[in-house]
Short mmCIF file of C-alpha atoms in Angstrom, two decimals:
data_model
loop_
_atom_site.label_atom_id
_atom_site.label_comp_id
_atom_site.label_asym_id
_atom_site.label_seq_id
_atom_site.Cartn_x
_atom_site.Cartn_y
_atom_site.Cartn_z
CA MET P 1 -2.67 -28.83 2.32
CA ARG P 2 -6.33 -28.89 1.34
CA ILE P 3 -7.86 -29.58 -2.06
CA VAL P 4 -10.70 -27.20 -2.93
CA ASP P 5 -12.59 -27.93 -6.15
CA GLY P 6 -9.53 -29.48 -7.80
CA VAL P 7 -7.05 -26.82 -6.63
CA GLU P 8 -4.36 -27.04 -3.92
CA THR P 9 -4.52 -24.60 -1.02
CA PHE P 10 -1.81 -24.32 1.61
CA VAL P 11 -0.21 -21.75 3.90
CA GLY P 12 2.86 -20.19 2.33
CA ASP P 13 4.89 -19.40 5.45
CA GLU P 14 5.28 -20.60 9.03
CA ALA P 15 3.88 -17.22 10.12
CA GLY P 16 0.47 -18.56 9.07
CA PHE P 17 -0.10 -16.49 5.93
CA PRO P 18 -0.52 -15.91 3.02
CA LEU P 19 -2.72 -18.69 1.67
CA ILE P 20 -1.41 -20.04 -1.63
CA ILE P 21 -4.04 -21.31 -4.07
CA LYS P 22 -2.27 -23.36 -6.71
CA GLN P 23 -3.14 -25.06 -9.96
CA ILE P 24 -2.41 -28.78 -9.59
CA ASN P 25 0.11 -29.99 -12.14
CA ASN P 26 -2.00 -32.17 -14.41
CA ASP P 27 -3.31 -32.16 -17.94
CA GLU P 28 -6.59 -30.43 -17.10
CA ALA P 29 -6.14 -26.67 -16.69
CA VAL P 30 -8.42 -24.85 -14.27
CA ASP P 31 -9.92 -21.55 -15.41
CA LEU P 32 -9.17 -19.26 -12.46
CA VAL P 33 -12.08 -16.84 -12.94
CA SER P 34 -14.57 -19.71 -13.15
CA TRP P 35 -13.00 -21.35 -10.09
CA ILE P 36 -13.29 -18.12 -8.08
CA GLU P 37 -16.92 -17.67 -9.13
CA ARG P 38 -17.74 -21.23 -8.01
CA ASN P 39 -15.83 -20.82 -4.76
CA ARG P 40 -16.44 -17.16 -3.92
CA GLY P 41 -17.49 -18.03 -0.36
CA PHE P 42 -14.16 -19.78 0.23
CA VAL P 43 -12.25 -16.83 -1.27
CA ASP P 44 -14.18 -14.30 0.83
CA SER P 45 -13.61 -16.16 4.09
CA SER P 46 -9.96 -16.87 3.28
CA ILE P 47 -9.09 -13.23 2.59
CA LEU P 48 -10.44 -12.34 6.05
CA ASP P 49 -8.61 -15.21 7.74
CA TYR P 50 -5.24 -14.85 6.01
CA GLY P 51 -5.27 -11.25 4.80
CA ALA P 52 -3.56 -12.20 1.54
CA LEU P 53 -3.97 -14.93 -1.06
CA ILE P 54 -1.55 -15.90 -3.83
CA PHE P 55 -3.00 -17.49 -6.96
CA ARG P 56 -0.20 -19.53 -8.53
CA GLY P 57 0.26 -21.69 -11.60
CA PHE P 58 -2.85 -20.56 -13.45
CA ASP P 59 -3.06 -19.49 -17.09
CA VAL P 60 -3.17 -15.73 -16.52
CA GLU P 61 -1.08 -14.47 -19.42
CA THR P 62 -2.46 -10.95 -19.99
CA VAL P 63 -3.33 -7.83 -18.03
CA SER P 64 -6.95 -8.24 -19.15
CA ALA P 65 -6.99 -11.71 -17.62
CA PHE P 66 -5.49 -10.24 -14.43
CA GLU P 67 -8.23 -7.61 -14.25
CA ALA P 68 -10.85 -10.32 -14.76
CA VAL P 69 -9.48 -12.15 -11.71
CA ALA P 70 -9.67 -8.95 -9.64
CA THR P 71 -13.28 -8.44 -10.72
CA ALA P 72 -14.16 -12.04 -9.87
CA CYS P 73 -12.66 -11.67 -6.38
CA THR P 74 -14.29 -8.32 -5.62
CA SER P 75 -16.14 -6.14 -8.14
CA GLU P 76 -15.64 -3.56 -10.88
CA ASN P 77 -15.47 -0.77 -8.31
CA TRP P 78 -11.98 0.28 -9.42
CA VAL P 79 -9.93 2.75 -7.36
CA ASP P 80 -7.78 5.35 -9.10
CA TYR P 81 -4.35 6.34 -7.84
CA ILE P 82 -5.10 9.92 -6.76
CA GLU P 83 -2.73 11.66 -4.31
CA ALA P 84 0.00 9.61 -5.96
CA THR P 85 3.29 9.37 -4.09
CA SER P 86 5.12 6.74 -6.17
CA PRO P 87 5.93 7.04 -9.88
CA ARG P 88 3.88 4.56 -11.92
CA SER P 89 3.28 3.91 -15.61
CA GLN P 90 -0.17 3.08 -16.91
CA VAL P 91 -0.35 -0.38 -18.50
CA GLN P 92 -4.08 -0.59 -19.14
CA SER P 93 -7.06 1.54 -18.10
CA LYS P 94 -7.27 0.08 -14.58
CA THR P 95 -3.75 -1.33 -14.20
CA SER P 96 -0.34 0.29 -13.80
CA THR P 97 3.18 -0.72 -12.91
CA SER P 98 3.42 -1.28 -9.16
CA THR P 99 6.11 1.41 -9.01
CA ASP P 100 8.86 2.83 -11.19
CA TYR P 101 10.98 3.55 -8.12
CA ASP P 102 14.70 2.77 -8.44
CA SER P 103 15.32 -0.98 -8.17
CA LYS P 104 18.29 -0.59 -5.82
CA TYR P 105 16.12 0.72 -2.98
CA LYS P 106 13.65 -1.12 -0.80
CA ILE P 107 10.15 0.24 -0.22
CA PHE P 108 8.95 0.23 3.38
CA PRO P 109 5.75 -1.75 4.16
CA HIS P 110 2.61 0.36 3.98
CA ASN P 111 -1.15 0.18 3.47
CA GLU P 112 -2.01 1.63 0.08
CA LYS P 113 -3.16 5.26 0.39
CA SER P 114 -3.60 5.10 4.17
CA TYR P 115 -2.55 8.77 4.24
CA SER P 116 -5.52 9.76 2.06
CA ALA P 117 -9.20 10.45 2.74
CA ASP P 118 -9.98 7.38 0.63
CA TRP P 119 -8.20 4.13 -0.01
CA PRO P 120 -8.74 0.79 -1.73
CA ARG P 121 -10.15 -2.04 0.34
CA TYR P 122 -8.34 -4.50 -1.92
CA VAL P 123 -5.02 -4.46 -3.79
CA PHE P 124 -3.91 -6.95 -6.46
CA PHE P 125 -0.40 -7.52 -7.81
CA TYR P 126 0.33 -9.46 -11.00
CA CYS P 127 3.73 -10.87 -11.94
CA GLU P 128 4.27 -10.75 -15.69
CA ASN P 129 7.98 -11.39 -15.25
CA PRO P 130 9.73 -12.23 -11.96
CA PRO P 131 13.03 -10.60 -10.98
CA SER P 132 16.24 -12.57 -11.25
CA ALA P 133 17.16 -11.80 -7.63
CA GLN P 134 15.16 -10.55 -4.62
CA GLY P 135 12.26 -8.26 -5.56
CA SER P 136 9.48 -9.93 -3.60
CA THR P 137 6.59 -8.00 -2.06
CA PRO P 138 6.93 -8.33 1.74
CA LEU P 139 3.52 -8.77 3.39
CA VAL P 140 2.82 -7.65 6.96
CA ASP P 141 -0.28 -8.53 9.00
CA CYS P 142 -1.39 -5.20 10.49
CA ARG P 143 -3.38 -6.95 13.23
CA ARG P 144 -0.09 -8.29 14.54
CA VAL P 145 1.60 -4.92 14.14
CA TYR P 146 -1.14 -3.27 16.21
CA MET P 147 -0.77 -5.86 18.96
CA ALA P 148 3.02 -5.46 18.98
CA VAL P 149 3.11 -1.66 19.16
CA PRO P 150 3.90 -0.67 22.77
CA ASP P 151 0.94 0.79 24.65
CA VAL P 152 2.76 4.06 25.27
CA ILE P 153 3.20 4.59 21.50
CA LYS P 154 -0.37 3.53 20.71
CA SER P 155 -1.74 5.88 23.35
CA ARG P 156 0.29 8.83 22.07
CA PHE P 157 -0.92 8.38 18.49
CA LYS P 158 -4.51 7.76 19.58
CA ARG P 159 -4.44 11.01 21.55
CA ASP P 160 -2.47 13.23 19.18
CA LYS P 161 -3.06 11.48 15.84
CA LEU P 162 -0.55 11.67 12.99
CA MET P 163 0.36 14.70 10.92
CA TYR P 164 1.49 14.41 7.31
CA VAL P 165 3.41 17.22 5.62
CA ARG P 166 3.97 17.00 1.87
CA GLN P 167 5.84 19.60 -0.15
CA PHE P 168 6.09 19.67 -3.92
CA SER P 169 8.81 21.19 -6.07
CA ASN P 170 9.35 21.94 -9.74
CA TYR P 171 12.45 19.78 -10.06
CA MET P 172 11.92 16.64 -7.96
CA GLY P 173 9.15 14.10 -7.57
CA ILE P 174 5.68 13.85 -9.08
CA PRO P 175 4.21 17.22 -10.16
CA TRP P 176 1.29 18.24 -7.96
CA GLN P 177 -1.02 18.48 -10.97
CA LYS P 178 -0.36 14.84 -11.86
CA ALA P 179 -0.44 13.60 -8.26
CA PHE P 180 -3.89 15.09 -7.64
CA ASN P 181 -5.25 14.94 -11.20
CA VAL P 182 -5.91 18.69 -11.26
CA GLU P 183 -4.90 21.51 -13.59
CA SER P 184 -5.23 24.69 -11.54
CA LYS P 185 -4.67 26.05 -8.06
CA GLU P 186 -8.42 26.44 -7.70
CA GLU P 187 -9.01 22.77 -8.47
CA MET P 188 -6.26 21.81 -6.04
CA GLU P 189 -7.76 23.90 -3.25
CA ALA P 190 -11.22 22.45 -3.90
CA TYR P 191 -9.79 18.93 -3.73
CA CYS P 192 -8.09 19.67 -0.42
CA GLN P 193 -11.28 21.09 1.06
CA ALA P 194 -13.29 18.03 0.00
CA ASN P 195 -10.71 15.55 1.27
CA TYR P 196 -9.85 16.68 4.79
CA ILE P 197 -6.53 18.30 3.96
CA ASP P 198 -6.27 20.85 6.74
CA LYS P 199 -3.96 23.40 5.18
CA ILE P 200 -2.57 24.26 1.78
CA GLU P 201 0.13 26.89 1.28
CA TRP P 202 1.42 28.08 -2.08
CA LYS P 203 5.17 28.58 -2.07
CA ASP P 204 7.03 31.23 -4.05
CA ASP P 205 7.79 28.75 -6.85
CA GLY P 206 4.06 28.09 -7.35
CA THR P 207 4.05 24.62 -5.77
CA PRO P 208 1.92 23.61 -2.77
CA LYS P 209 2.72 22.50 0.74
CA ILE P 210 -0.09 20.49 2.31
CA THR P 211 -0.59 19.57 5.96
CA TYR P 212 -3.23 17.27 7.42
CA THR P 213 -3.88 14.85 10.27
CA ARG P 214 -5.07 11.26 10.21
CA ASN P 215 -5.59 8.47 12.72
CA ALA P 216 -2.92 5.80 13.12
CA ALA P 217 -5.17 2.75 13.54
CA LEU P 218 -8.64 1.60 12.56
CA LYS P 219 -10.99 -1.34 13.00
CA HIS P 220 -11.54 -3.70 10.11
CA PRO P 221 -15.03 -3.05 8.71
CA ILE P 222 -16.06 -6.72 8.83
CA THR P 223 -14.03 -8.45 11.54
CA GLY P 224 -13.66 -5.45 13.85
CA ASP P 225 -9.99 -6.32 14.36
CA PRO P 226 -7.82 -3.30 15.26
CA CYS P 227 -5.19 -2.71 12.56
CA TRP P 228 -2.17 -0.39 12.44
CA PHE P 229 -3.01 1.62 9.31
CA ASN P 230 -0.85 4.59 8.36
CA HIS P 231 2.22 5.90 6.53
CA GLY P 232 3.76 7.31 9.69
CA VAL P 233 7.05 5.44 9.37
CA PHE P 234 7.03 5.26 5.57
CA PHE P 235 7.18 9.05 5.15
CA ASN P 236 9.31 9.87 8.19
CA VAL P 237 12.80 11.26 7.70
CA HIS P 238 14.25 8.81 10.24
CA ALA P 239 13.03 5.83 8.21
CA MET P 240 14.96 6.77 5.07
CA GLU P 241 17.78 4.53 3.96
CA PRO P 242 21.07 6.25 4.91
CA ALA P 243 22.14 6.98 1.33
CA LEU P 244 18.76 8.49 0.47
CA LYS P 245 18.62 10.47 3.69
CA GLU P 246 22.00 12.00 2.91
CA ILE P 247 20.84 12.97 -0.59
CA PHE P 248 17.62 14.58 0.61
CA LEU P 249 19.12 16.41 3.57
CA SER P 250 21.84 17.82 1.31
CA ALA P 251 19.11 19.25 -0.95
CA PHE P 252 16.52 20.31 1.66
CA GLU P 253 16.29 21.55 5.20
CA GLU P 254 14.44 19.00 7.34
CA ASP P 255 11.31 21.17 7.48
CA GLU P 256 11.35 21.46 3.66
CA LEU P 257 11.53 17.74 2.82
CA PRO P 258 9.07 16.44 0.21
CA TYR P 259 7.54 14.18 2.88
CA ASN P 260 7.67 14.00 6.64
CA THR P 261 5.44 12.94 9.51
CA TYR P 262 4.86 14.34 12.98
CA TYR P 263 2.55 13.85 15.90
CA GLY P 264 -0.73 15.60 15.23
CA THR P 265 0.35 18.42 17.54
CA GLY P 266 3.25 19.19 15.21
CA ALA P 267 5.84 17.69 17.57
CA LYS P 268 8.57 15.60 15.97
CA ILE P 269 8.25 11.82 16.21
CA GLU P 270 11.26 10.54 18.13
CA LYS P 271 13.91 8.65 16.19
CA GLU P 272 13.60 5.81 18.72
CA THR P 273 9.84 5.56 18.11
CA VAL P 274 10.35 5.35 14.35
CA ALA P 275 13.01 2.67 14.85
CA SER P 276 10.74 0.69 17.18
CA LEU P 277 7.83 0.78 14.74
CA SER P 278 10.08 -0.07 11.80
CA LYS P 279 11.39 -3.15 13.61
CA ILE P 280 7.85 -4.31 14.38
CA TYR P 281 6.91 -4.14 10.69
CA TYR P 282 9.95 -6.11 9.56
CA ASP P 283 9.69 -8.62 12.41
CA ASN P 284 6.23 -9.47 11.10
CA ALA P 285 7.03 -9.44 7.38
CA VAL P 286 6.65 -12.48 5.13
CA SER P 287 8.32 -12.60 1.70
CA ILE P 288 7.28 -15.14 -0.92
CA PRO P 289 9.45 -15.11 -4.09
CA TYR P 290 7.46 -14.35 -7.22
CA GLU P 291 6.72 -16.90 -9.91
CA LYS P 292 5.51 -15.98 -13.38
CA ASN P 293 1.75 -15.22 -13.53
CA ASP P 294 1.41 -15.04 -9.73
CA ILE P 295 -1.43 -12.86 -8.50
CA ILE P 296 -1.33 -11.52 -4.95
CA PHE P 297 -4.79 -10.57 -3.64
CA MET P 298 -4.69 -8.67 -0.36
CA ASP P 299 -7.03 -6.91 2.01
CA ASN P 300 -5.40 -3.48 2.21
CA ILE P 301 -6.50 -2.90 5.81
CA LEU P 302 -5.30 -6.25 7.11
CA ILE P 303 -2.05 -6.36 5.12
CA ALA P 304 0.72 -3.83 4.51
CA HIS P 305 3.05 -4.44 1.59
CA GLY P 306 6.52 -3.28 0.59
CA ARG P 307 9.17 -4.12 -1.98
CA GLU P 308 12.62 -5.63 -1.80
CA PRO P 309 15.38 -4.18 -3.97
CA PHE P 310 15.89 -6.37 -7.00
CA GLU P 311 17.90 -7.35 -10.04
CA GLY P 312 16.57 -8.26 -13.46
CA ASP P 313 13.56 -7.36 -15.58
CA ARG P 314 10.93 -7.36 -12.83
CA LYS P 315 7.46 -6.61 -14.20
CA ILE P 316 4.85 -6.37 -11.46
CA TYR P 317 1.53 -4.65 -12.11
CA VAL P 318 -1.12 -3.40 -9.70
CA THR P 319 -4.84 -2.73 -9.68
CA MET P 320 -7.09 -1.67 -6.79
CA THR P 321 -10.80 -2.09 -6.00
CA GLU P 322 -13.56 -1.16 -3.53
CA GLN P 323 -12.98 2.41 -2.40
CA MET P 324 -13.40 3.23 1.28
CA ARG P 325 -13.73 6.71 2.77
CA LEU P 326 -12.39 8.25 5.93
CA GLU P 327 -15.93 9.11 7.07
CA ASP P 328 -16.92 5.43 7.02
CA ALA P 329 -14.02 4.13 9.10
CA GLU P 330 -14.09 3.31 12.81
CA TYR P 331 -10.83 4.28 14.46
CA CYS P 332 -9.12 2.87 17.52
#
C-alpha cells in the first residue's frame, strides 16, 4: 500500500491490477475531482501501468459527480454509443446504463467498440447500487491476452484479418436506425461508406446486412504494447452460452444470425480456435466485487471488460471519452 496525497493506493488482485485508489476512513473527506487534478501525473502514469483504476469510498453520489470525475481524469471529449450492439438506457446526456441485457446471462470480455471504425480510448463505470450477488465487471489485460494467443492463431488473424457480419431484423435486437443514429437508407449507406463498412445489403424486409473487416490486434498509442483488440470471440456463434445458442439457432440459420465473425477471407473460425481464445480471456480475468459509488476507470485498449450474471438491483452506469479512429491506429 502507498499513501498518495492522503489517499490509499494498492493493487486489488494478485494478478497485479487494477489499482484501487481509496478514501481513507477518517473524518476529513477528500474531494475526488480536486485530488485527481492535483495528482493528474500519478493518475496518467497509473492508468498506463495498471490499465484500470478503481476509485473507492469517495463521495460520488450523483451521475453529474461521476461525469466530473471522468472529465478530471481525461477531458470533455465524450464518445457517443454509435453502432450500438447492447441495449442501453440514457441516464444523463453523456451517461447511460452499462447494459440492459438480461441479468441471468454473462457478457463476454471485450474492448468497447473494437468492431467499429472509432472507439473510446477510455471507459468509466459508476456503481450507484451494487448487486446482491455476483455482477462484477471482469477486467482482462489485453497485453497478456496478446502474449498468450498461440503464434499460429496470431499469424492467421494478422494475415487474413477478422470479418464481422451483422444482420438486423424487424422483430429482434436494436433497430438499425437506432443503432446507427440514422433515419433513412441513404443516411445508413453514407455512414457505412465513411466508416469502412465494406458491404451493405438491404434484405426483403427492409433491414440491412453489413459486412466488414478489421484487424485483430493493435499497438497502444503511447506505450507501443501490442494488445489483442477485437470482438472476434464476443460475436462468434461458438462463444454463445448453450441456452442462447439453442434459441438463436432455432430462429435463424447460421448464416442469418444477427452477429457472427469469420476470418477476413470469409472462412469460418474453427470452434477450437474460439474455445482457445475464450479460455485465454477468462484465464486472465480479474473480478473485483462492486461497492457503492465505485468508479472503474479503464484504458479501453489495454483492458477488456465483461459482466457476470447477477441478482439484485444492480445499477451500473457508463460514460466514454477520447475518441480514436481506425486511421490513426498502428496494427500488429
